[in-house]
mmCIF file of C-alpha atoms in Angstrom:
data_model
loop_
_atom_site.group_PDB
_atom_site.id
_atom_site.type_symbol
_atom_site.label_atom_id
_atom_site.label_comp_id
_atom_site.label_asym_id
_atom_site.label_seq_id
_atom_site.Cartn_x
_atom_site.Cartn_y
_atom_site.Cartn_z
ATOM 1 C CA MET U 5 -18.903 12.111 -11.266
ATOM 2 C CA ILE U 6 -17.173 8.729 -11.464
ATOM 3 C CA TYR U 7 -14.119 8.373 -9.222
ATOM 4 C CA LEU U 8 -11.672 5.654 -10.305
ATOM 5 C CA ASP U 9 -8.479 6.741 -8.562
ATOM 6 C CA ASN U 10 -8.776 4.570 -5.478
ATOM 7 C CA ALA U 11 -5.176 3.349 -5.703
ATOM 8 C CA ALA U 12 -4.215 6.921 -4.803
ATOM 9 C CA THR U 13 -6.826 7.255 -2.058
ATOM 10 C CA THR U 14 -10.357 6.042 -1.543
ATOM 11 C CA LEU U 15 -12.654 9.029 -1.948
ATOM 12 C CA ARG U 16 -15.739 7.490 -0.369
ATOM 13 C CA LYS U 17 -15.298 6.476 3.264
ATOM 14 C CA PRO U 18 -17.806 4.483 5.305
ATOM 15 C CA GLU U 19 -20.199 6.664 7.306
ATOM 16 C CA CYS U 20 -18.921 5.115 10.547
ATOM 17 C CA VAL U 21 -15.397 6.353 9.764
ATOM 18 C CA ARG U 22 -16.519 9.930 9.174
ATOM 19 C CA LYS U 23 -18.571 9.837 12.355
ATOM 20 C CA ALA U 24 -15.695 8.404 14.423
ATOM 21 C CA VAL U 25 -13.293 11.155 13.304
ATOM 22 C CA TYR U 26 -15.856 13.889 13.915
ATOM 23 C CA GLU U 27 -16.617 12.682 17.445
ATOM 24 C CA ALA U 28 -12.929 12.191 18.235
ATOM 25 C CA MET U 29 -12.227 15.827 17.350
ATOM 26 C CA GLY U 30 -14.205 16.906 20.406
ATOM 27 C CA THR U 31 -13.320 14.169 22.868
ATOM 28 C CA LEU U 32 -9.708 12.967 22.532
ATOM 29 C CA GLY U 33 -6.798 14.099 24.658
ATOM 30 C CA ASN U 34 -3.116 13.525 23.881
ATOM 31 C CA TYR U 35 -2.110 9.866 24.032
ATOM 32 C CA GLY U 36 0.382 9.146 26.808
ATOM 33 C CA ARG U 37 0.542 12.753 28.003
ATOM 34 C CA GLY U 38 -1.062 12.835 31.426
ATOM 35 C CA GLY U 39 -2.963 10.663 33.860
ATOM 36 C CA HIS U 40 -6.412 12.234 33.790
ATOM 37 C CA GLY U 41 -9.475 10.493 32.444
ATOM 38 C CA ILE U 42 -9.527 12.006 28.973
ATOM 39 C CA THR U 43 -5.923 11.009 28.269
ATOM 40 C CA LEU U 44 -6.433 7.535 29.681
ATOM 41 C CA GLU U 45 -9.483 7.028 27.495
ATOM 42 C CA THR U 46 -7.472 8.156 24.476
ATOM 43 C CA SER U 47 -4.755 5.649 25.358
ATOM 44 C CA ARG U 48 -7.349 2.905 25.596
ATOM 45 C CA LYS U 49 -8.749 3.747 22.151
ATOM 46 C CA ILE U 50 -5.329 3.773 20.553
ATOM 47 C CA TYR U 51 -4.423 0.453 22.146
ATOM 48 C CA GLU U 52 -7.747 -0.894 20.858
ATOM 49 C CA ALA U 53 -6.638 0.211 17.397
ATOM 50 C CA ARG U 54 -3.324 -1.616 17.840
ATOM 51 C CA GLU U 55 -5.201 -4.767 18.824
ATOM 52 C CA ALA U 56 -7.559 -4.475 15.847
ATOM 53 C CA ILE U 57 -4.711 -4.004 13.374
ATOM 54 C CA ALA U 58 -2.632 -6.815 14.857
ATOM 55 C CA GLY U 59 -5.597 -9.159 14.537
ATOM 56 C CA PHE U 60 -6.400 -7.903 11.065
ATOM 57 C CA PHE U 61 -2.922 -8.777 9.792
ATOM 58 C CA GLY U 62 -2.626 -12.099 11.630
ATOM 59 C CA PHE U 63 -0.038 -10.725 14.018
ATOM 60 C CA GLY U 64 -0.094 -11.653 17.679
ATOM 61 C CA ASN U 65 1.596 -8.657 19.275
ATOM 62 C CA PRO U 66 -0.401 -5.381 19.507
ATOM 63 C CA SER U 67 2.603 -3.642 21.098
ATOM 64 C CA GLY U 68 4.485 -4.302 17.859
ATOM 65 C CA VAL U 69 2.099 -2.005 15.970
ATOM 66 C CA ALA U 70 3.534 1.511 15.625
ATOM 67 C CA PHE U 71 1.502 4.264 13.986
ATOM 68 C CA THR U 72 2.873 6.578 11.301
ATOM 69 C CA CYS U 73 1.312 9.271 9.132
ATOM 70 C CA ASN U 74 1.385 7.062 6.001
ATOM 71 C CA ALA U 75 3.133 4.113 4.361
ATOM 72 C CA THR U 76 5.942 6.352 3.103
ATOM 73 C CA GLU U 77 6.926 7.278 6.646
ATOM 74 C CA ALA U 78 6.581 3.639 7.665
ATOM 75 C CA LEU U 79 8.866 2.446 4.861
ATOM 76 C CA ASN U 80 11.427 5.184 5.486
ATOM 77 C CA THR U 81 11.484 4.271 9.170
ATOM 78 C CA VAL U 82 12.052 0.595 8.446
ATOM 79 C CA ILE U 83 14.521 0.935 5.576
ATOM 80 C CA GLN U 84 16.640 3.523 7.356
ATOM 81 C CA GLY U 85 16.350 1.617 10.612
ATOM 82 C CA ILE U 86 17.427 -1.946 9.825
ATOM 83 C CA PHE U 87 20.401 -1.721 7.466
ATOM 84 C CA ASP U 88 24.070 -1.140 8.243
ATOM 85 C CA PRO U 89 26.823 -0.295 5.709
ATOM 86 C CA GLY U 90 28.000 -3.392 3.851
ATOM 87 C CA GLU U 91 24.679 -5.199 4.194
ATOM 88 C CA HIS U 92 22.615 -6.193 1.170
ATOM 89 C CA VAL U 93 18.921 -5.810 0.281
ATOM 90 C CA VAL U 94 16.865 -7.347 -2.521
ATOM 91 C CA THR U 95 13.897 -5.479 -4.005
ATOM 92 C CA THR U 96 11.965 -5.434 -7.289
ATOM 93 C CA ALA U 97 11.146 -3.243 -10.264
ATOM 94 C CA LEU U 98 7.495 -3.202 -9.154
ATOM 95 C CA GLU U 99 8.253 -0.833 -6.309
ATOM 96 C CA HIS U 100 6.853 2.592 -5.583
ATOM 97 C CA ASN U 101 9.327 5.382 -4.900
ATOM 98 C CA SER U 102 8.429 5.028 -1.211
ATOM 99 C CA VAL U 103 10.608 1.919 -1.312
ATOM 100 C CA LEU U 104 13.071 2.863 -4.036
ATOM 101 C CA ARG U 105 14.109 6.326 -2.858
ATOM 102 C CA PRO U 106 14.895 5.300 0.744
ATOM 103 C CA LEU U 107 16.906 2.372 -0.641
ATOM 104 C CA TYR U 108 18.826 4.689 -2.969
ATOM 105 C CA GLU U 109 19.604 6.867 0.050
ATOM 106 C CA MET U 110 20.886 3.810 1.913
ATOM 107 C CA GLU U 111 23.111 2.984 -1.066
ATOM 108 C CA LYS U 112 24.968 6.232 -0.338
ATOM 109 C CA THR U 113 25.797 4.880 3.139
ATOM 110 C CA GLY U 114 27.262 1.645 1.776
ATOM 111 C CA VAL U 115 24.196 -0.609 1.672
ATOM 112 C CA LEU U 116 24.175 -2.855 -1.411
ATOM 113 C CA VAL U 117 20.897 -2.883 -3.359
ATOM 114 C CA THR U 118 19.778 -5.479 -5.920
ATOM 115 C CA VAL U 119 16.667 -4.641 -7.954
ATOM 116 C CA LEU U 120 15.062 -7.655 -9.631
ATOM 117 C CA PRO U 121 13.909 -6.746 -13.156
ATOM 118 C CA ALA U 122 10.343 -7.128 -14.387
ATOM 119 C CA ASP U 123 9.311 -8.331 -17.819
ATOM 120 C CA GLU U 124 6.984 -6.387 -20.119
ATOM 121 C CA LYS U 125 3.939 -7.803 -18.289
ATOM 122 C CA GLY U 126 5.331 -6.665 -14.944
ATOM 123 C CA ASN U 127 6.351 -10.074 -13.580
ATOM 124 C CA ILE U 128 9.549 -10.955 -11.737
ATOM 125 C CA SER U 129 11.427 -14.257 -11.468
ATOM 126 C CA TYR U 130 11.353 -15.925 -8.045
ATOM 127 C CA GLU U 131 14.340 -18.019 -9.115
ATOM 128 C CA GLU U 132 16.278 -14.776 -9.667
ATOM 129 C CA MET U 133 15.174 -13.600 -6.240
ATOM 130 C CA GLU U 134 16.573 -16.732 -4.627
ATOM 131 C CA GLN U 135 19.830 -16.397 -6.544
ATOM 132 C CA ALA U 136 20.149 -12.753 -5.493
ATOM 133 C CA ILE U 137 20.076 -13.575 -1.763
ATOM 134 C CA GLY U 138 23.599 -14.022 -0.470
ATOM 135 C CA ASP U 139 25.634 -14.093 2.728
ATOM 136 C CA LYS U 140 25.400 -10.332 3.214
ATOM 137 C CA THR U 141 21.669 -10.076 2.490
ATOM 138 C CA ARG U 142 19.786 -8.568 5.411
ATOM 139 C CA ALA U 143 16.284 -8.382 3.924
ATOM 140 C CA VAL U 144 13.944 -8.641 0.984
ATOM 141 C CA VAL U 145 11.831 -5.467 0.739
ATOM 142 C CA CYS U 146 8.974 -5.548 -1.741
ATOM 143 C CA THR U 147 5.442 -4.492 -2.530
ATOM 144 C CA HIS U 148 2.504 -6.878 -2.376
ATOM 145 C CA ALA U 149 1.008 -5.464 -5.586
ATOM 146 C CA SER U 150 2.154 -3.028 -8.226
ATOM 147 C CA ASN U 151 0.344 0.285 -8.047
ATOM 148 C CA VAL U 152 0.619 0.541 -11.848
ATOM 149 C CA THR U 153 -0.398 -2.882 -13.193
ATOM 150 C CA GLY U 154 -2.096 -4.511 -10.201
ATOM 151 C CA ASN U 155 0.210 -7.530 -10.522
ATOM 152 C CA MET U 156 0.594 -9.261 -7.155
ATOM 153 C CA LEU U 157 3.662 -10.980 -5.776
ATOM 154 C CA ASP U 158 3.390 -14.388 -4.094
ATOM 155 C CA ILE U 159 4.151 -13.252 -0.559
ATOM 156 C CA GLU U 160 3.784 -16.711 0.960
ATOM 157 C CA ARG U 161 6.438 -18.006 -1.421
ATOM 158 C CA ILE U 162 8.706 -15.046 -0.678
ATOM 159 C CA GLY U 163 8.197 -15.519 3.060
ATOM 160 C CA LYS U 164 9.209 -19.184 2.881
ATOM 161 C CA LEU U 165 12.259 -18.256 0.846
ATOM 162 C CA CYS U 166 13.296 -15.600 3.370
ATOM 163 C CA ARG U 167 12.884 -18.011 6.284
ATOM 164 C CA ARG U 168 14.927 -20.648 4.507
ATOM 165 C CA LYS U 169 17.662 -18.139 3.742
ATOM 166 C CA GLY U 170 17.570 -16.510 7.188
ATOM 167 C CA VAL U 171 16.789 -12.977 5.966
ATOM 168 C CA LEU U 172 14.063 -10.505 6.927
ATOM 169 C CA PHE U 173 10.934 -10.073 4.830
ATOM 170 C CA VAL U 174 9.606 -6.484 4.735
ATOM 171 C CA LEU U 175 6.290 -6.027 2.925
ATOM 172 C CA ASP U 176 4.742 -2.850 1.528
ATOM 173 C CA ALA U 177 1.005 -3.567 1.732
ATOM 174 C CA SER U 178 -0.138 -0.130 0.514
ATOM 175 C CA GLN U 179 -2.155 -1.482 -2.422
ATOM 176 C CA THR U 180 -3.601 -4.593 -0.792
ATOM 177 C CA ALA U 181 -4.392 -3.895 2.869
ATOM 178 C CA GLY U 182 -8.158 -4.002 3.147
ATOM 179 C CA SER U 183 -8.889 -5.947 -0.034
ATOM 180 C CA VAL U 184 -6.508 -8.914 0.139
ATOM 181 C CA PRO U 185 -6.165 -11.132 3.236
ATOM 182 C CA ILE U 186 -2.672 -10.818 4.739
ATOM 183 C CA GLN U 187 -1.535 -13.072 7.576
ATOM 184 C CA MET U 188 1.910 -12.041 8.747
ATOM 185 C CA GLU U 189 2.767 -15.149 10.728
ATOM 186 C CA LYS U 190 1.458 -17.529 8.072
ATOM 187 C CA CYS U 191 3.308 -15.720 5.285
ATOM 188 C CA GLY U 192 6.553 -15.278 7.197
ATOM 189 C CA ILE U 193 6.396 -11.471 7.110
ATOM 190 C CA ASP U 194 8.749 -9.882 9.643
ATOM 191 C CA VAL U 195 7.738 -6.247 9.067
ATOM 192 C CA LEU U 196 4.580 -4.992 7.368
ATOM 193 C CA CYS U 197 4.082 -1.361 6.351
ATOM 194 C CA PHE U 198 0.601 -0.110 5.534
ATOM 195 C CA THR U 199 -1.392 3.025 4.875
ATOM 196 C CA GLY U 200 -4.866 3.705 6.196
ATOM 197 C CA HIS U 201 -6.402 5.835 3.440
ATOM 198 C CA LYS U 202 -6.536 3.388 0.522
ATOM 199 C CA GLY U 203 -8.068 -0.098 0.727
ATOM 200 C CA LEU U 204 -8.665 0.208 4.447
ATOM 201 C CA MET U 205 -10.935 3.185 3.685
ATOM 202 C CA GLY U 206 -9.638 5.156 6.652
ATOM 203 C CA PRO U 207 -8.506 8.786 7.004
ATOM 204 C CA GLN U 208 -5.525 10.261 5.232
ATOM 205 C CA GLY U 209 -2.585 10.851 7.556
ATOM 206 C CA THR U 210 -2.755 7.338 9.012
ATOM 207 C CA GLY U 211 -0.564 4.298 8.532
ATOM 208 C CA GLY U 212 1.732 2.064 10.468
ATOM 209 C CA ILE U 213 4.348 -0.607 10.948
ATOM 210 C CA CYS U 214 3.777 -4.112 12.304
ATOM 211 C CA VAL U 215 7.081 -5.429 13.658
ATOM 212 C CA ARG U 216 7.716 -9.025 14.631
ATOM 213 C CA GLU U 217 9.139 -9.417 18.130
ATOM 214 C CA GLY U 218 12.912 -9.656 17.975
ATOM 215 C CA VAL U 219 13.324 -7.361 14.949
ATOM 216 C CA GLU U 220 15.217 -4.207 15.917
ATOM 217 C CA ILE U 221 14.471 -0.972 14.037
ATOM 218 C CA ARG U 222 16.336 2.228 14.818
ATOM 219 C CA PRO U 223 13.965 5.190 15.367
ATOM 220 C CA LEU U 224 13.692 7.599 12.467
ATOM 221 C CA LYS U 225 12.725 10.442 14.821
ATOM 222 C CA ALA U 226 13.403 11.342 18.446
ATOM 223 C CA GLY U 227 11.506 13.606 20.780
ATOM 224 C CA GLY U 228 8.523 13.549 23.069
ATOM 225 C CA SER U 229 7.139 10.170 24.054
ATOM 226 C CA GLY U 230 5.338 10.734 27.333
ATOM 227 C CA ILE U 231 7.718 8.352 29.157
ATOM 228 C CA HIS U 232 11.365 8.359 30.325
ATOM 229 C CA SER U 233 11.550 12.122 29.963
ATOM 230 C CA PHE U 234 14.931 12.452 31.742
ATOM 231 C CA GLU U 235 16.746 10.069 29.398
ATOM 232 C CA ARG U 236 18.885 11.577 26.655
ATOM 233 C CA GLU U 237 17.911 8.933 24.110
ATOM 234 C CA HIS U 238 14.476 8.167 22.769
ATOM 235 C CA PRO U 239 12.860 5.214 24.612
ATOM 236 C CA GLY U 240 13.709 1.855 23.070
ATOM 237 C CA ILE U 241 10.467 0.084 23.976
ATOM 238 C CA MET U 242 7.904 -0.653 21.272
ATOM 239 C CA PRO U 243 5.675 0.905 20.103
ATOM 240 C CA GLY U 244 6.912 4.228 21.497
ATOM 241 C CA ARG U 245 10.342 3.493 20.014
ATOM 242 C CA LEU U 246 8.936 4.376 16.574
ATOM 243 C CA GLU U 247 6.356 6.986 17.641
ATOM 244 C CA ALA U 248 8.083 10.242 18.572
ATOM 245 C CA GLY U 249 5.691 13.144 19.066
ATOM 246 C CA THR U 250 1.932 13.433 19.255
ATOM 247 C CA LEU U 251 0.077 10.751 17.329
ATOM 248 C CA ASN U 252 -2.778 11.494 14.951
ATOM 249 C CA GLY U 253 -5.293 10.302 17.518
ATOM 250 C CA HIS U 254 -8.316 11.538 15.588
ATOM 251 C CA GLY U 255 -7.158 9.706 12.481
ATOM 252 C CA ILE U 256 -6.276 6.547 14.399
ATOM 253 C CA VAL U 257 -9.777 6.392 15.878
ATOM 254 C CA GLY U 258 -11.115 6.744 12.340
ATOM 255 C CA LEU U 259 -8.744 4.003 11.205
ATOM 256 C CA LEU U 260 -10.011 1.753 13.991
ATOM 257 C CA SER U 261 -13.557 2.281 12.756
ATOM 258 C CA ALA U 262 -12.442 1.573 9.186
ATOM 259 C CA VAL U 263 -10.738 -1.691 10.145
ATOM 260 C CA GLU U 264 -13.854 -2.792 12.018
ATOM 261 C CA TYR U 265 -15.980 -1.931 8.967
ATOM 262 C CA VAL U 266 -13.694 -3.884 6.610
ATOM 263 C CA LYS U 267 -13.665 -6.886 8.948
ATOM 264 C CA GLN U 268 -17.464 -6.868 9.121
ATOM 265 C CA ALA U 269 -17.834 -6.554 5.352
ATOM 266 C CA GLY U 270 -15.181 -9.237 4.854
ATOM 267 C CA VAL U 271 -11.805 -8.675 3.217
ATOM 268 C CA GLU U 272 -12.471 -11.550 0.811
ATOM 269 C CA ASN U 273 -15.858 -10.086 -0.145
ATOM 270 C CA ILE U 274 -14.397 -6.634 -0.727
ATOM 271 C CA GLY U 275 -11.519 -8.013 -2.773
ATOM 272 C CA ALA U 276 -13.762 -10.246 -4.881
ATOM 273 C CA TYR U 277 -16.134 -7.379 -5.643
ATOM 274 C CA GLU U 278 -13.360 -4.956 -6.572
ATOM 275 C CA GLN U 279 -11.692 -7.561 -8.791
ATOM 276 C CA LYS U 280 -15.042 -8.261 -10.459
ATOM 277 C CA LEU U 281 -15.282 -4.582 -11.390
ATOM 278 C CA ALA U 282 -11.684 -4.458 -12.597
ATOM 279 C CA ARG U 283 -12.086 -7.646 -14.650
ATOM 280 C CA ALA U 284 -15.291 -6.347 -16.270
ATOM 281 C CA PHE U 285 -13.509 -3.099 -17.114
ATOM 282 C CA TYR U 286 -10.540 -4.991 -18.577
ATOM 283 C CA GLU U 287 -12.806 -7.171 -20.729
ATOM 284 C CA GLY U 288 -14.615 -4.059 -21.911
ATOM 285 C CA VAL U 289 -11.534 -2.085 -22.987
ATOM 286 C CA ARG U 290 -8.992 -4.648 -24.139
ATOM 287 C CA GLU U 291 -10.504 -4.998 -27.626
ATOM 288 C CA ILE U 292 -11.009 -1.275 -28.225
ATOM 289 C CA PRO U 293 -8.911 -0.316 -31.295
ATOM 290 C CA GLY U 294 -5.750 1.501 -30.273
ATOM 291 C CA VAL U 295 -5.991 0.600 -26.575
ATOM 292 C CA LYS U 296 -3.072 -1.201 -24.941
ATOM 293 C CA VAL U 297 -3.558 -2.649 -21.456
ATOM 294 C CA TYR U 298 -0.573 -3.299 -19.192
ATOM 295 C CA GLY U 299 -0.038 -6.074 -16.672
ATOM 296 C CA ASP U 300 -0.642 -9.806 -16.484
ATOM 297 C CA PHE U 301 -4.362 -10.573 -16.558
ATOM 298 C CA GLU U 302 -3.862 -14.320 -16.870
ATOM 299 C CA LYS U 303 -3.425 -14.377 -13.107
ATOM 300 C CA LYS U 304 -6.588 -14.222 -11.019
ATOM 301 C CA GLU U 305 -4.911 -12.858 -7.909
ATOM 302 C CA ARG U 306 -4.521 -9.150 -8.623
ATOM 303 C CA ALA U 307 -5.166 -5.748 -7.160
ATOM 304 C CA ALA U 308 -8.203 -4.013 -8.692
ATOM 305 C CA ILE U 309 -6.131 -1.867 -11.057
ATOM 306 C CA VAL U 310 -6.141 -1.542 -14.849
ATOM 307 C CA ALA U 311 -3.585 0.687 -16.620
ATOM 308 C CA LEU U 312 -3.782 1.481 -20.317
ATOM 309 C CA ASN U 313 -2.851 3.848 -23.105
ATOM 310 C CA MET U 314 -4.670 4.937 -26.248
ATOM 311 C CA GLY U 315 -2.450 4.907 -29.302
ATOM 312 C CA GLU U 316 0.403 7.367 -29.015
ATOM 313 C CA TYR U 317 -1.562 9.920 -27.013
ATOM 314 C CA ASP U 318 0.054 11.167 -23.834
ATOM 315 C CA SER U 319 -1.671 9.613 -20.830
ATOM 316 C CA ALA U 320 -2.401 13.090 -19.414
ATOM 317 C CA GLN U 321 -4.364 14.005 -22.562
ATOM 318 C CA VAL U 322 -6.581 10.950 -22.201
ATOM 319 C CA SER U 323 -7.088 11.501 -18.487
ATOM 320 C CA ASP U 324 -7.930 15.191 -19.006
ATOM 321 C CA GLU U 325 -10.465 14.342 -21.703
ATOM 322 C CA LEU U 326 -12.149 11.811 -19.422
ATOM 323 C CA SER U 327 -12.255 14.353 -16.634
ATOM 324 C CA CYS U 328 -13.416 17.396 -18.578
ATOM 325 C CA THR U 329 -15.875 15.717 -20.935
ATOM 326 C CA TYR U 330 -17.208 12.790 -18.912
ATOM 327 C CA GLU U 331 -16.397 13.650 -15.271
ATOM 328 C CA ILE U 332 -14.495 10.385 -14.955
ATOM 329 C CA TYR U 333 -11.505 10.760 -12.677
ATOM 330 C CA ALA U 334 -8.601 8.399 -13.313
ATOM 331 C CA ARG U 335 -4.866 8.905 -12.841
ATOM 332 C CA SER U 336 -2.258 9.568 -15.518
ATOM 333 C CA GLY U 337 1.529 9.759 -15.469
ATOM 334 C CA ALA U 338 4.258 7.657 -13.897
ATOM 335 C CA HIS U 339 2.504 6.896 -10.583
ATOM 336 C CA CYS U 340 5.814 7.170 -8.672
ATOM 337 C CA ALA U 341 6.915 3.807 -10.116
ATOM 338 C CA PRO U 342 9.711 4.583 -12.599
ATOM 339 C CA LEU U 343 11.154 1.080 -12.936
ATOM 340 C CA MET U 344 7.787 -0.410 -13.831
ATOM 341 C CA HIS U 345 7.383 2.147 -16.611
ATOM 342 C CA GLN U 346 10.861 1.293 -17.882
ATOM 343 C CA ALA U 347 9.844 -2.367 -18.011
ATOM 344 C CA MET U 348 6.646 -1.499 -19.919
ATOM 345 C CA GLY U 349 8.358 1.018 -22.209
ATOM 346 C CA THR U 350 6.105 3.874 -21.091
ATOM 347 C CA GLN U 351 8.648 6.294 -19.626
ATOM 348 C CA GLU U 352 7.538 9.091 -21.940
ATOM 349 C CA GLN U 353 3.841 8.303 -22.351
ATOM 350 C CA GLY U 354 3.025 7.250 -18.821
ATOM 351 C CA ALA U 355 -0.232 5.331 -18.389
ATOM 352 C CA VAL U 356 -3.857 6.003 -17.491
ATOM 353 C CA ARG U 357 -4.696 4.048 -14.352
ATOM 354 C CA PHE U 358 -8.193 3.032 -13.322
ATOM 355 C CA SER U 359 -8.508 1.661 -9.790
ATOM 356 C CA PHE U 360 -11.677 0.353 -8.201
ATOM 357 C CA SER U 361 -13.225 0.490 -4.750
ATOM 358 C CA TRP U 362 -15.918 -1.210 -2.689
ATOM 359 C CA PHE U 363 -18.056 1.879 -3.333
ATOM 360 C CA ASN U 364 -17.823 1.798 -7.138
ATOM 361 C CA THR U 365 -20.585 0.192 -9.215
ATOM 362 C CA MET U 366 -20.834 -1.917 -12.357
ATOM 363 C CA GLU U 367 -22.810 0.913 -13.951
ATOM 364 C CA GLU U 368 -19.810 3.217 -13.453
ATOM 365 C CA VAL U 369 -17.582 0.614 -15.096
ATOM 366 C CA GLU U 370 -19.902 0.387 -18.091
ATOM 367 C CA GLN U 371 -20.092 4.173 -18.442
ATOM 368 C CA THR U 372 -16.316 4.437 -18.397
ATOM 369 C CA VAL U 373 -15.919 1.730 -21.029
ATOM 370 C CA ARG U 374 -18.397 3.587 -23.256
ATOM 371 C CA ALA U 375 -16.472 6.819 -22.779
ATOM 372 C CA LEU U 376 -13.212 5.170 -23.828
ATOM 373 C CA ARG U 377 -14.871 3.679 -26.887
ATOM 374 C CA GLU U 378 -16.106 7.139 -27.889
ATOM 375 C CA LEU U 379 -12.632 8.629 -27.398
ATOM 376 C CA ALA U 380 -11.054 5.861 -29.452
ATOM 377 C CA ALA U 381 -13.572 6.412 -32.255
ATOM 378 C CA GLU U 382 -12.706 10.112 -32.345
#
């Protein structure tokens, strides 16, 4: 079996992550609920995870790290928590529905949304982004890399633009956290949303929000917090402000182990290896008769993703043939990114996406290229 759907979730997790989750299942109490030793130890581990994540993203405030169950919850929390009616937001056609759908919901409340178009290669214009920012603009909300093409946005450039214009910069790092270095303070990122189960190689059900001090986000949920129990409103102090209810402590301990593993392996090393695999795959398939590859491969800085189609075949047909005949697991369809498919002209056909991980091999790449050549010949 060859698994090449790592943009959806990494299948293979480091042994230390699996071990950390297993041990946590028999040792953790409920964070913030009680003063006995087990609960206090749980609180220490979760704060250790906050510290690790803050350091990992070049962010100096561990208390500004709030845990969520995934990037979708993180993005919903932020998008629904920072805008007021009449304010304006700029986003892009590269976005996943985890950004687009919450923004469309905010449109119903009177928030103005500008979506920057992408060209056929999946690139946007930074000049158009600057022109789109006006007096009512509250924030730019965008992905770091497209989950369809792998095209990356220049977040340092966007951060400088946002600082110059006096607007917030909210980044969706779902496709890059763990394989691309991200330094929030250096890049001018005010809020970063991430998931734990993709490039970070952590458990599913983990993610979070890193919030710069001074940025106010209204809570998405209210309820138990372990503190201020007699107050009618949910506590306003970070990180509990954005963490109503019991946290996924077992998953967070696994995420901590994953972050430590990634740091030890080196984000740059992981990213370079994954891009090497993706580039070799691209070079192997781009000349196959009938194959069309999407995205801009003239740029070196990319996520390790290659999306393609074979002739006029539906992407699901190609993916099913790879799965059933060769045991190669890729992803077909729209990938929850409708505007990108509109830009590429693949609304009906979708695309077959191959995404690579630290645990894939060059041999797997070569086998997959051979399989696609055989399918094209048929």
